[in-house]
Amino acid sequence: MRLLHNRNLDWSGATRCLYGLGGAGPLSAATIGVIGRGRKALTPDLVAGFAAVLGMAAADLGVLTGVDVTGAGRRVHPGAAEAAALLWEARRLTAAQVSRVQGRAALIRLRRGGGPGLGRRW
């Protein structure tokens, strides 16, 4: 959970990123909290999804969590690594700056005829 917070992702943001980038879910924000408190077991696909959001190899996160991720992560978005790098770089932005970036991204998506963003599957 600390790795998500380092990227300014709360439980709700984590669910959107897991669904859009990691192919996990949809999950509720409360489920992320339960996972973080250790009251719900991590599945190989969840570990692979978290790894995609964090920009690390699923095998590495699997070793850290003790979860075998062999065969997991087939639903990871092709642009997940690039998005994870962007999440890492955006961690230093203020709330006002993030709001401006969100507004600009929404405008770009509308101009391109796209949907709402991370929740949209490829």
Coordinates of C-alpha atoms in Angstrom, one line a residue:
M1 CA 0.0 0.0 0.0
R2 CA 2.9 2.3 0.7
L3 CA 4.1 2.0 -2.9
L4 CA 0.6 3.1 -4.1
H5 CA 0.7 6.1 -1.7
N6 CA 4.1 7.0 -3.0
R7 CA 2.4 7.6 -6.3
N8 CA -0.4 9.6 -4.6
L9 CA -2.9 6.8 -5.3
D10 CA -5.6 6.4 -2.7
W11 CA -7.8 3.3 -2.6
S12 CA -10.1 4.7 -5.2
G13 CA -7.3 5.7 -7.5
A14 CA -5.7 2.3 -7.1
T15 CA -8.9 0.6 -8.2
R16 CA -9.1 2.7 -11.3
C17 CA -5.5 2.1 -12.2
L18 CA -5.7 -1.7 -11.4
Y19 CA -8.7 -2.0 -13.7
G20 CA -7.4 0.2 -16.5
L21 CA -3.7 -0.8 -16.5
G22 CA -3.5 -4.0 -14.7
G23 CA -6.6 -5.8 -16.0
A24 CA -7.7 -6.5 -12.4
G25 CA -11.3 -6.1 -11.3
P26 CA -13.4 -4.1 -11.3
L27 CA -12.7 -3.9 -7.5
S28 CA -14.1 -1.5 -4.9
A29 CA -11.9 0.9 -3.0
A30 CA -12.9 -1.0 0.2
T31 CA -11.5 -4.1 -1.3
I32 CA -8.1 -2.4 -1.8
G33 CA -8.2 -1.5 1.9
V34 CA -9.0 -5.0 2.9
I35 CA -6.1 -6.3 0.8
G36 CA -3.8 -3.6 2.4
R37 CA -4.7 -4.8 5.9
G38 CA -4.0 -8.4 4.9
R39 CA -7.6 -9.6 5.3
K40 CA -7.9 -10.6 1.7
A41 CA -5.4 -12.9 0.0
L42 CA -3.5 -11.6 -3.0
T43 CA -4.1 -13.6 -6.2
P44 CA -1.5 -13.9 -8.9
D45 CA -3.5 -11.6 -11.2
L46 CA -3.8 -9.0 -8.5
V47 CA -0.1 -9.1 -7.9
A48 CA 0.5 -8.8 -11.7
G49 CA -2.0 -5.9 -11.8
F50 CA -0.3 -4.1 -8.9
A51 CA 3.1 -4.6 -10.6
A52 CA 1.8 -3.1 -13.8
V53 CA 0.6 0.0 -11.9
L54 CA 3.8 0.3 -10.0
G55 CA 6.0 -0.2 -13.1
M56 CA 7.8 -3.2 -11.9
A57 CA 8.1 -6.8 -13.0
A58 CA 5.3 -9.1 -11.8
A59 CA 7.9 -11.7 -10.9
D60 CA 9.7 -9.3 -8.6
L61 CA 6.6 -8.2 -6.8
G62 CA 5.6 -11.9 -6.6
V63 CA 8.8 -12.7 -4.8
L64 CA 8.3 -9.8 -2.4
T65 CA 4.7 -10.9 -1.6
G66 CA 5.3 -14.6 -1.7
V67 CA 2.8 -15.1 -4.5
D68 CA 3.6 -17.3 -7.6
V69 CA 2.7 -15.1 -10.6
T70 CA 3.5 -17.7 -13.3
G71 CA 0.9 -17.2 -16.1
A72 CA -0.6 -14.1 -14.5
G73 CA -0.8 -10.7 -16.0
R74 CA -2.2 -11.6 -19.4
R75 CA -4.7 -8.7 -19.2
V76 CA -2.1 -6.0 -18.5
H77 CA -2.6 -3.0 -20.7
P78 CA 0.1 -2.6 -23.4
G79 CA 0.8 1.0 -22.3
A80 CA 1.0 0.1 -18.6
A81 CA 4.8 0.7 -18.3
E82 CA 4.5 4.1 -19.8
A83 CA 1.5 5.0 -17.6
A84 CA 3.3 3.7 -14.5
A85 CA 6.3 5.9 -15.3
L86 CA 3.9 8.9 -15.6
L87 CA 2.3 8.1 -12.3
W88 CA 5.8 8.1 -10.7
E89 CA 6.7 11.4 -12.2
A90 CA 3.4 13.0 -11.3
R91 CA 3.8 12.3 -7.6
R92 CA 5.4 15.7 -7.1
L93 CA 2.6 17.7 -8.5
T94 CA 0.3 19.8 -6.3
A95 CA -3.4 19.1 -6.1
A96 CA -4.0 22.1 -8.3
Q97 CA -1.5 20.9 -10.9
V98 CA -3.1 17.5 -10.9
S99 CA -6.5 19.0 -11.4
R100 CA -5.2 21.0 -14.4
V101 CA -3.6 17.9 -15.9
Q102 CA -6.9 16.0 -15.5
G103 CA -8.8 18.7 -17.2
R104 CA -6.4 18.9 -20.1
A105 CA -6.4 15.1 -20.5
A106 CA -10.2 15.1 -20.5
L107 CA -10.2 17.7 -23.2
I108 CA -7.7 15.7 -25.3
R109 CA -9.8 12.6 -25.0
L110 CA -13.0 14.4 -26.0
R111 CA -11.3 15.9 -29.1
R112 CA -10.1 12.4 -30.1
G113 CA -13.5 10.9 -29.5
G114 CA -12.3 8.9 -26.6
G115 CA -14.1 7.8 -23.4
P116 CA -13.6 8.7 -19.8
G117 CA -10.0 7.3 -19.4
L118 CA -8.5 4.7 -17.2
G119 CA -11.7 2.7 -16.8
R120 CA -11.9 2.2 -20.5
R121 CA -10.5 -1.1 -21.8
W122 CA -8.3 -1.2 -24.9

